[in-house]
Short mmCIF file of C-alpha atoms and ligand atoms in Angstrom, two decimals:
data_model
loop_
_atom_site.label_atom_id
_atom_site.label_comp_id
_atom_site.label_asym_id
_atom_site.label_seq_id
_atom_site.Cartn_x
_atom_site.Cartn_y
_atom_site.Cartn_z
CA MET A 22 -34.20 86.75 -12.46
CA SER A 23 -32.81 87.63 -15.89
CA GLY A 24 -30.76 84.81 -17.44
CA THR A 25 -32.48 82.18 -15.33
CA TYR A 26 -35.86 82.21 -16.84
CA ILE A 27 -36.49 80.07 -19.92
CA GLY A 28 -40.08 79.86 -21.11
CA ARG A 29 -41.73 78.34 -24.23
CA PHE A 30 -44.71 78.16 -26.44
CA ALA A 31 -45.55 74.76 -27.75
CA PRO A 32 -48.21 74.71 -30.38
CA SER A 33 -49.51 71.59 -32.04
CA PRO A 34 -49.56 72.32 -35.82
CA THR A 35 -52.95 70.94 -36.23
CA GLY A 36 -54.18 74.27 -37.74
CA PRO A 37 -53.41 77.89 -37.50
CA LEU A 38 -53.37 79.85 -34.28
CA HIS A 39 -56.76 81.29 -33.13
CA ALA A 40 -57.82 83.66 -30.28
CA GLY A 41 -57.53 80.83 -27.65
CA SER A 42 -53.89 79.82 -28.66
CA LEU A 43 -52.89 83.61 -29.04
CA VAL A 44 -53.87 83.95 -25.35
CA ALA A 45 -51.50 81.04 -24.19
CA ALA A 46 -48.67 82.35 -26.62
CA VAL A 47 -48.92 85.89 -25.28
CA ALA A 48 -49.04 84.75 -21.62
CA SER A 49 -45.97 82.69 -21.96
CA PHE A 50 -44.21 85.46 -23.91
CA LEU A 51 -44.96 88.09 -21.44
CA ASP A 52 -44.17 86.08 -18.42
CA ALA A 53 -40.59 85.48 -19.99
CA ARG A 54 -40.13 88.96 -21.32
CA ALA A 55 -41.17 90.64 -18.07
CA VAL A 56 -38.20 89.31 -16.38
CA GLY A 57 -35.80 89.59 -19.35
CA GLY A 58 -36.04 85.75 -19.87
CA ARG A 59 -35.67 83.80 -23.02
CA TRP A 60 -38.79 82.62 -24.78
CA LEU A 61 -38.60 79.57 -26.98
CA VAL A 62 -41.06 77.99 -29.56
CA ARG A 63 -41.41 74.15 -29.87
CA MET A 64 -43.41 72.84 -32.63
CA GLU A 65 -45.41 69.78 -31.11
CA ASP A 66 -45.72 67.76 -34.39
CA LEU A 67 -45.66 64.57 -32.58
CA ASP A 68 -48.89 63.13 -33.51
CA ARG A 69 -48.17 63.12 -37.35
CA PRO A 70 -51.60 62.10 -38.33
CA ARG A 71 -53.19 65.07 -36.57
CA CYS A 72 -50.78 67.64 -38.06
CA GLU A 73 -51.95 69.72 -40.94
CA PRO A 74 -49.55 70.34 -43.74
CA GLY A 75 -48.29 73.91 -43.71
CA ALA A 76 -49.70 74.70 -40.30
CA ALA A 77 -46.32 74.95 -38.61
CA ALA A 78 -45.15 77.52 -41.04
CA THR A 79 -48.45 79.40 -40.66
CA ILE A 80 -48.14 79.43 -36.98
CA LEU A 81 -44.61 80.87 -37.12
CA ARG A 82 -45.73 83.60 -39.42
CA GLN A 83 -48.55 84.36 -37.24
CA LEU A 84 -46.30 84.71 -34.24
CA GLU A 85 -44.02 87.11 -36.14
CA ALA A 86 -47.11 89.16 -37.37
CA TYR A 87 -48.23 89.56 -33.78
CA GLY A 88 -44.77 90.63 -32.57
CA LEU A 89 -44.14 87.44 -30.64
CA HIS A 90 -40.42 87.09 -31.61
CA TRP A 91 -38.89 84.02 -30.26
CA ASP A 92 -35.29 83.13 -29.21
CA GLY A 93 -33.02 80.53 -30.93
CA ALA A 94 -34.15 77.74 -33.35
CA VAL A 95 -37.62 76.26 -33.24
CA LEU A 96 -37.42 72.69 -31.88
CA HIS A 97 -39.54 70.09 -33.80
CA GLN A 98 -40.85 67.12 -31.91
CA SER A 99 -40.95 65.02 -35.15
CA GLN A 100 -37.10 65.14 -35.02
CA ARG A 101 -36.86 64.00 -31.43
CA ASP A 102 -37.76 60.25 -31.65
CA ASP A 103 -34.29 59.07 -30.35
CA ALA A 104 -34.54 61.32 -27.28
CA TYR A 105 -38.01 59.91 -26.40
CA ALA A 106 -36.92 56.31 -27.13
CA ALA A 107 -33.91 56.85 -24.74
CA ALA A 108 -36.31 58.15 -22.08
CA LEU A 109 -38.63 55.09 -22.57
CA ASP A 110 -35.59 52.75 -22.14
CA GLU A 111 -34.79 54.50 -18.92
CA LEU A 112 -38.23 53.94 -17.73
CA LYS A 113 -38.04 50.18 -18.81
CA ALA A 114 -34.82 49.92 -16.82
CA LEU A 115 -36.51 51.26 -13.77
CA GLY A 116 -39.48 48.86 -14.15
CA ALA A 117 -41.66 51.93 -14.28
CA VAL A 118 -43.55 50.91 -17.49
CA TYR A 119 -45.16 47.75 -18.90
CA PRO A 120 -46.46 46.61 -22.26
CA CYS A 121 -50.16 46.65 -22.74
CA ALA A 122 -52.08 44.71 -25.19
CA CYS A 123 -55.49 46.34 -24.69
CA SER A 124 -57.42 47.72 -27.70
CA ARG A 125 -59.57 50.77 -27.51
CA SER A 126 -62.63 48.63 -27.82
CA GLN A 127 -61.62 46.48 -24.95
CA LEU A 128 -61.43 49.59 -22.81
CA ALA A 129 -64.62 51.10 -23.88
CA GLN A 130 -66.49 50.03 -20.77
CA ALA A 131 -63.77 51.22 -18.39
CA LEU A 132 -64.46 53.97 -15.89
CA ARG A 133 -63.82 57.57 -16.94
CA ASN A 134 -62.55 60.50 -14.92
CA HIS A 135 -64.28 63.93 -14.89
CA GLU A 136 -62.07 64.84 -17.93
CA GLY A 137 -63.64 62.00 -19.90
CA GLU A 138 -60.39 59.96 -20.09
CA ILE A 139 -60.38 56.23 -19.49
CA ILE A 140 -59.08 55.18 -16.08
CA TYR A 141 -56.99 52.22 -17.15
CA PRO A 142 -58.35 49.19 -15.18
CA GLY A 143 -54.79 47.60 -14.90
CA THR A 144 -55.54 44.58 -17.12
CA CYS A 145 -51.98 44.16 -18.32
CA ARG A 146 -50.21 45.43 -15.13
CA ALA A 147 -49.19 41.99 -13.90
CA GLY A 148 -48.19 40.82 -17.33
CA LEU A 149 -49.74 40.37 -20.93
CA PRO A 150 -52.59 37.84 -21.14
CA SER A 151 -51.14 34.71 -22.80
CA GLY A 152 -51.09 34.93 -26.60
CA ALA A 153 -51.62 38.73 -26.50
CA ALA A 154 -49.17 41.06 -28.30
CA ALA A 155 -47.92 44.28 -26.75
CA ARG A 156 -49.53 47.40 -28.38
CA ALA A 157 -48.63 50.32 -26.10
CA TRP A 158 -46.35 51.08 -23.08
CA ARG A 159 -47.96 52.32 -19.93
CA VAL A 160 -46.50 53.94 -16.76
CA ARG A 161 -47.48 52.34 -13.39
CA SER A 162 -49.24 55.27 -11.69
CA PRO A 163 -48.60 55.58 -7.95
CA ASP A 164 -51.39 55.40 -5.45
CA VAL A 165 -50.17 58.67 -3.72
CA SER A 166 -51.39 62.20 -3.88
CA THR A 167 -49.13 64.38 -6.18
CA HIS A 168 -49.33 68.09 -5.02
CA PHE A 169 -48.21 71.05 -6.89
CA CYS A 170 -48.71 74.85 -6.65
CA ASP A 171 -49.80 76.45 -9.92
CA ARG A 172 -48.74 80.13 -10.11
CA ILE A 173 -52.25 80.93 -11.32
CA GLN A 174 -54.62 78.18 -10.25
CA GLY A 175 -53.07 77.63 -6.74
CA GLU A 176 -52.73 74.41 -4.80
CA LEU A 177 -53.64 71.18 -6.65
CA GLN A 178 -53.51 67.65 -5.91
CA GLN A 179 -54.25 64.51 -7.91
CA ASN A 180 -53.96 60.78 -7.08
CA LEU A 181 -52.60 59.34 -10.33
CA ALA A 182 -53.66 55.78 -9.66
CA HIS A 183 -57.27 56.72 -8.81
CA GLU A 184 -57.85 59.53 -11.13
CA VAL A 185 -55.87 58.80 -14.23
CA GLY A 186 -54.63 55.13 -13.96
CA ASP A 187 -51.61 53.86 -15.63
CA PHE A 188 -51.09 56.03 -18.56
CA ILE A 189 -49.69 55.66 -21.95
CA VAL A 190 -46.03 56.73 -22.98
CA ARG A 191 -45.80 54.94 -26.12
CA ARG A 192 -49.02 54.51 -28.25
CA ALA A 193 -50.16 51.42 -30.14
CA ASP A 194 -49.28 53.09 -33.41
CA GLY A 195 -45.75 53.47 -32.35
CA LEU A 196 -45.84 57.20 -31.64
CA PHE A 197 -44.50 58.44 -28.34
CA ALA A 198 -47.24 60.09 -26.16
CA TYR A 199 -47.47 63.88 -25.59
CA GLN A 200 -46.85 63.17 -21.68
CA LEU A 201 -43.35 61.70 -22.27
CA ALA A 202 -42.33 64.09 -25.06
CA VAL A 203 -43.22 67.20 -23.26
CA VAL A 204 -41.20 66.39 -20.14
CA VAL A 205 -38.17 65.23 -22.18
CA ASP A 206 -38.26 68.28 -24.25
CA ASP A 207 -39.03 70.80 -21.50
CA ALA A 208 -35.71 69.36 -19.74
CA PHE A 209 -33.71 69.35 -22.99
CA GLN A 210 -34.65 73.06 -23.64
CA GLY A 211 -33.76 73.93 -20.03
CA ILE A 212 -37.38 75.27 -19.58
CA THR A 213 -37.76 76.86 -16.11
CA HIS A 214 -41.29 78.02 -16.50
CA VAL A 215 -44.27 76.48 -18.28
CA VAL A 216 -47.12 78.82 -19.00
CA ARG A 217 -49.83 77.27 -20.95
CA GLY A 218 -53.67 76.68 -21.26
CA ALA A 219 -55.65 75.45 -18.29
CA ASP A 220 -56.85 72.43 -20.36
CA LEU A 221 -53.38 71.10 -19.50
CA LEU A 222 -53.56 71.53 -15.74
CA TRP A 223 -55.04 68.06 -15.17
CA ASN A 224 -52.02 66.58 -17.12
CA THR A 225 -49.46 68.25 -14.98
CA PRO A 226 -49.27 65.51 -12.18
CA ARG A 227 -48.49 62.98 -14.88
CA GLN A 228 -45.59 65.13 -16.16
CA ILE A 229 -44.39 65.66 -12.67
CA TYR A 230 -44.32 61.97 -12.00
CA LEU A 231 -42.39 61.39 -15.20
CA GLN A 232 -39.85 64.20 -14.26
CA ARG A 233 -39.22 62.51 -10.89
CA LEU A 234 -38.77 59.09 -12.36
CA LEU A 235 -36.37 60.38 -15.03
CA GLY A 236 -34.55 62.66 -12.51
CA LEU A 237 -35.50 65.79 -14.53
CA PRO A 238 -35.86 69.22 -13.03
CA LEU A 239 -39.31 70.48 -12.42
CA PRO A 240 -40.30 73.65 -14.08
CA ALA A 241 -42.78 76.10 -12.33
CA TYR A 242 -46.23 75.79 -13.80
CA ALA A 243 -48.92 78.54 -14.61
CA HIS A 244 -52.10 77.59 -16.34
CA VAL A 245 -53.89 80.40 -18.00
CA PRO A 246 -57.72 80.43 -18.32
CA LEU A 247 -59.09 79.06 -21.66
CA VAL A 248 -60.86 81.21 -24.01
CA THR A 249 -64.30 79.90 -24.74
CA ASN A 250 -66.89 80.84 -27.37
CA ALA A 251 -70.28 82.06 -26.61
CA ALA A 252 -71.51 78.49 -26.23
CA GLY A 253 -69.00 78.00 -23.47
CA GLN A 254 -66.83 75.56 -25.72
CA LYS A 255 -63.03 75.80 -25.69
CA LEU A 256 -61.74 77.57 -28.84
CA SER A 257 -60.11 74.85 -30.91
CA LYS A 258 -60.03 73.47 -34.30
CA GLN A 259 -62.88 71.10 -33.36
CA THR A 260 -65.20 74.01 -32.41
CA LEU A 261 -63.99 75.68 -35.57
CA ALA A 262 -62.41 78.59 -34.02
CA PRO A 263 -61.30 80.93 -36.84
CA ALA A 264 -57.63 81.64 -37.61
CA LEU A 265 -56.23 84.83 -36.28
CA PRO A 266 -56.91 87.63 -38.71
CA ALA A 267 -54.25 89.18 -40.80
CA SER A 268 -55.63 92.60 -40.19
CA GLY A 269 -56.77 94.16 -36.95
CA ARG A 270 -53.87 92.48 -35.04
CA GLY A 271 -53.76 95.22 -32.46
CA ALA A 272 -57.30 94.85 -31.49
CA MET A 273 -56.98 90.90 -31.28
CA LEU A 274 -53.89 91.31 -29.06
CA ALA A 275 -55.76 93.85 -26.70
CA GLN A 276 -58.47 91.31 -26.56
CA ALA A 277 -55.97 88.66 -25.54
CA LEU A 278 -54.46 91.03 -22.98
CA ALA A 279 -57.90 91.69 -21.49
CA ALA A 280 -58.53 87.99 -21.21
CA LEU A 281 -55.31 87.76 -19.18
CA GLY A 282 -56.39 90.63 -16.90
CA HIS A 283 -54.17 93.11 -18.45
CA PRO A 284 -56.49 95.28 -20.55
CA PRO A 285 -54.38 98.15 -22.27
CA PRO A 286 -55.08 101.63 -21.30
CA VAL A 287 -57.35 103.73 -23.60
CA GLU A 288 -54.23 105.74 -24.90
CA LEU A 289 -53.11 102.43 -26.54
CA GLU A 290 -56.25 102.06 -28.60
CA GLY A 291 -55.30 101.30 -32.18
CA ALA A 292 -51.64 100.66 -31.23
CA GLU A 293 -49.60 98.05 -33.17
CA PRO A 294 -48.58 94.67 -31.66
CA ALA A 295 -45.09 95.93 -30.80
CA GLU A 296 -46.29 98.78 -28.76
CA LEU A 297 -48.95 96.89 -27.01
CA LEU A 298 -46.47 94.02 -26.06
CA ALA A 299 -43.84 96.49 -24.76
CA TRP A 300 -46.69 98.02 -22.59
CA ALA A 301 -47.73 94.69 -21.36
CA SER A 302 -44.26 93.24 -20.59
CA GLU A 303 -43.69 96.32 -18.34
CA HIS A 304 -47.05 95.80 -16.57
CA TRP A 305 -47.14 92.00 -16.42
CA ARG A 306 -48.21 90.66 -13.06
CA ILE A 307 -49.18 87.03 -13.08
CA GLU A 308 -51.26 87.50 -9.98
CA ASN A 309 -53.65 89.68 -12.08
CA VAL A 310 -54.43 86.73 -14.48
CA PRO A 311 -57.91 85.49 -13.64
CA THR A 312 -58.41 81.79 -12.93
CA ARG A 313 -61.68 81.71 -14.78
CA PRO A 314 -62.22 81.47 -18.60
CA ALA A 315 -63.05 84.57 -20.66
CA VAL A 316 -65.62 84.61 -23.37
CA ALA A 317 -64.29 85.45 -26.88
CA ASN A 318 -66.37 87.59 -29.15
CA PRO A 319 -69.61 87.68 -26.73
CA ALA A 320 -71.47 89.42 -29.46
CA GLN A 321 -71.68 86.17 -31.43
CA ALA A 322 -75.03 84.60 -30.72
CA PRO A 323 -75.04 80.96 -29.77
CA ASP A 324 -77.36 80.30 -32.72
CA ASN A 325 -74.56 81.17 -34.98
CA LEU A 326 -72.29 78.60 -33.80
CA PRO A 327 -71.80 75.14 -35.26
CA ASP A 328 -73.22 72.20 -33.31
CA PRO A 329 -70.75 70.86 -30.76
N1 LIG B 417 -49.02 71.10 -27.72
C1 LIG B 417 -49.98 71.46 -26.69
C2 LIG B 417 -51.18 72.31 -27.37
O1 LIG B 417 -50.98 72.84 -28.33
C3 LIG B 417 -49.36 72.28 -25.56
C4 LIG B 417 -48.62 71.54 -24.72
C5 LIG B 417 -47.75 72.21 -23.55
O2 LIG B 417 -47.83 73.51 -23.51
O3 LIG B 417 -47.31 71.47 -22.69
O4 LIG B 417 -52.21 72.30 -26.64
#
């Protein structure tokens, strides 16, 4: 497969990498390297207000320190507005999007899906209410089942109209939405395989729909289990996940490999990242990655954790 595989890690620079983001980085790295593929890094600094100054540089330093060396130049979404605007124009020309005047408070009572997202009730679908100004742009979601087969999670299907509703591609603050940017960039970078955290599994049908509308190639998808803390919460900035430590990197990496169903052999105890990654690229089998989350640091008692 060498030469045909292009994978990527696409962190949002909202803070440094933690044990959870390390698992996603390692999985996408190994899946690419195991077949001699390329592995790219894309900085998803699209949501400027959520980005933390200095976090992008910290993330790149952390990747280097953990032996996760990428190919080529890092792509920054903050430099890609022209490409996203062109894609939005294409969607407008297709009649696939419409302007929406609804504010967050107007939608507060709308139904929510099991992910807690508002299912847009279609208020502006047939046209803006008179006197209302356009705030965002939404894609008309089709009332059909979108199927895909995830390489780890198996067969999945979602009816976009019922389970998500018409979704935003350009936000009221003028920023392009993640769903649009991710498909434009995956196509631009020639990504053949997306390996990322399972929190994005539910977003995949939206991305597949946009790829179809825009005539973009569909990458293969694999969603790795999320790492949760002892309280069962996804590790994230919100749940105050600590940044990856500068020392003890081998042990952290071994823990990430174990969470991915690839615990290193005892002979590699105390090994450096480079050695662990070399072993793991040789032994990587995506079918050994569990579908269920792993618990990070189970010794940490729930009492010691911050309130959700
Ligand atoms: N930027 C997203 C995150 O950090 C990942 C997006 C993706 O991999 O498609 O969670």
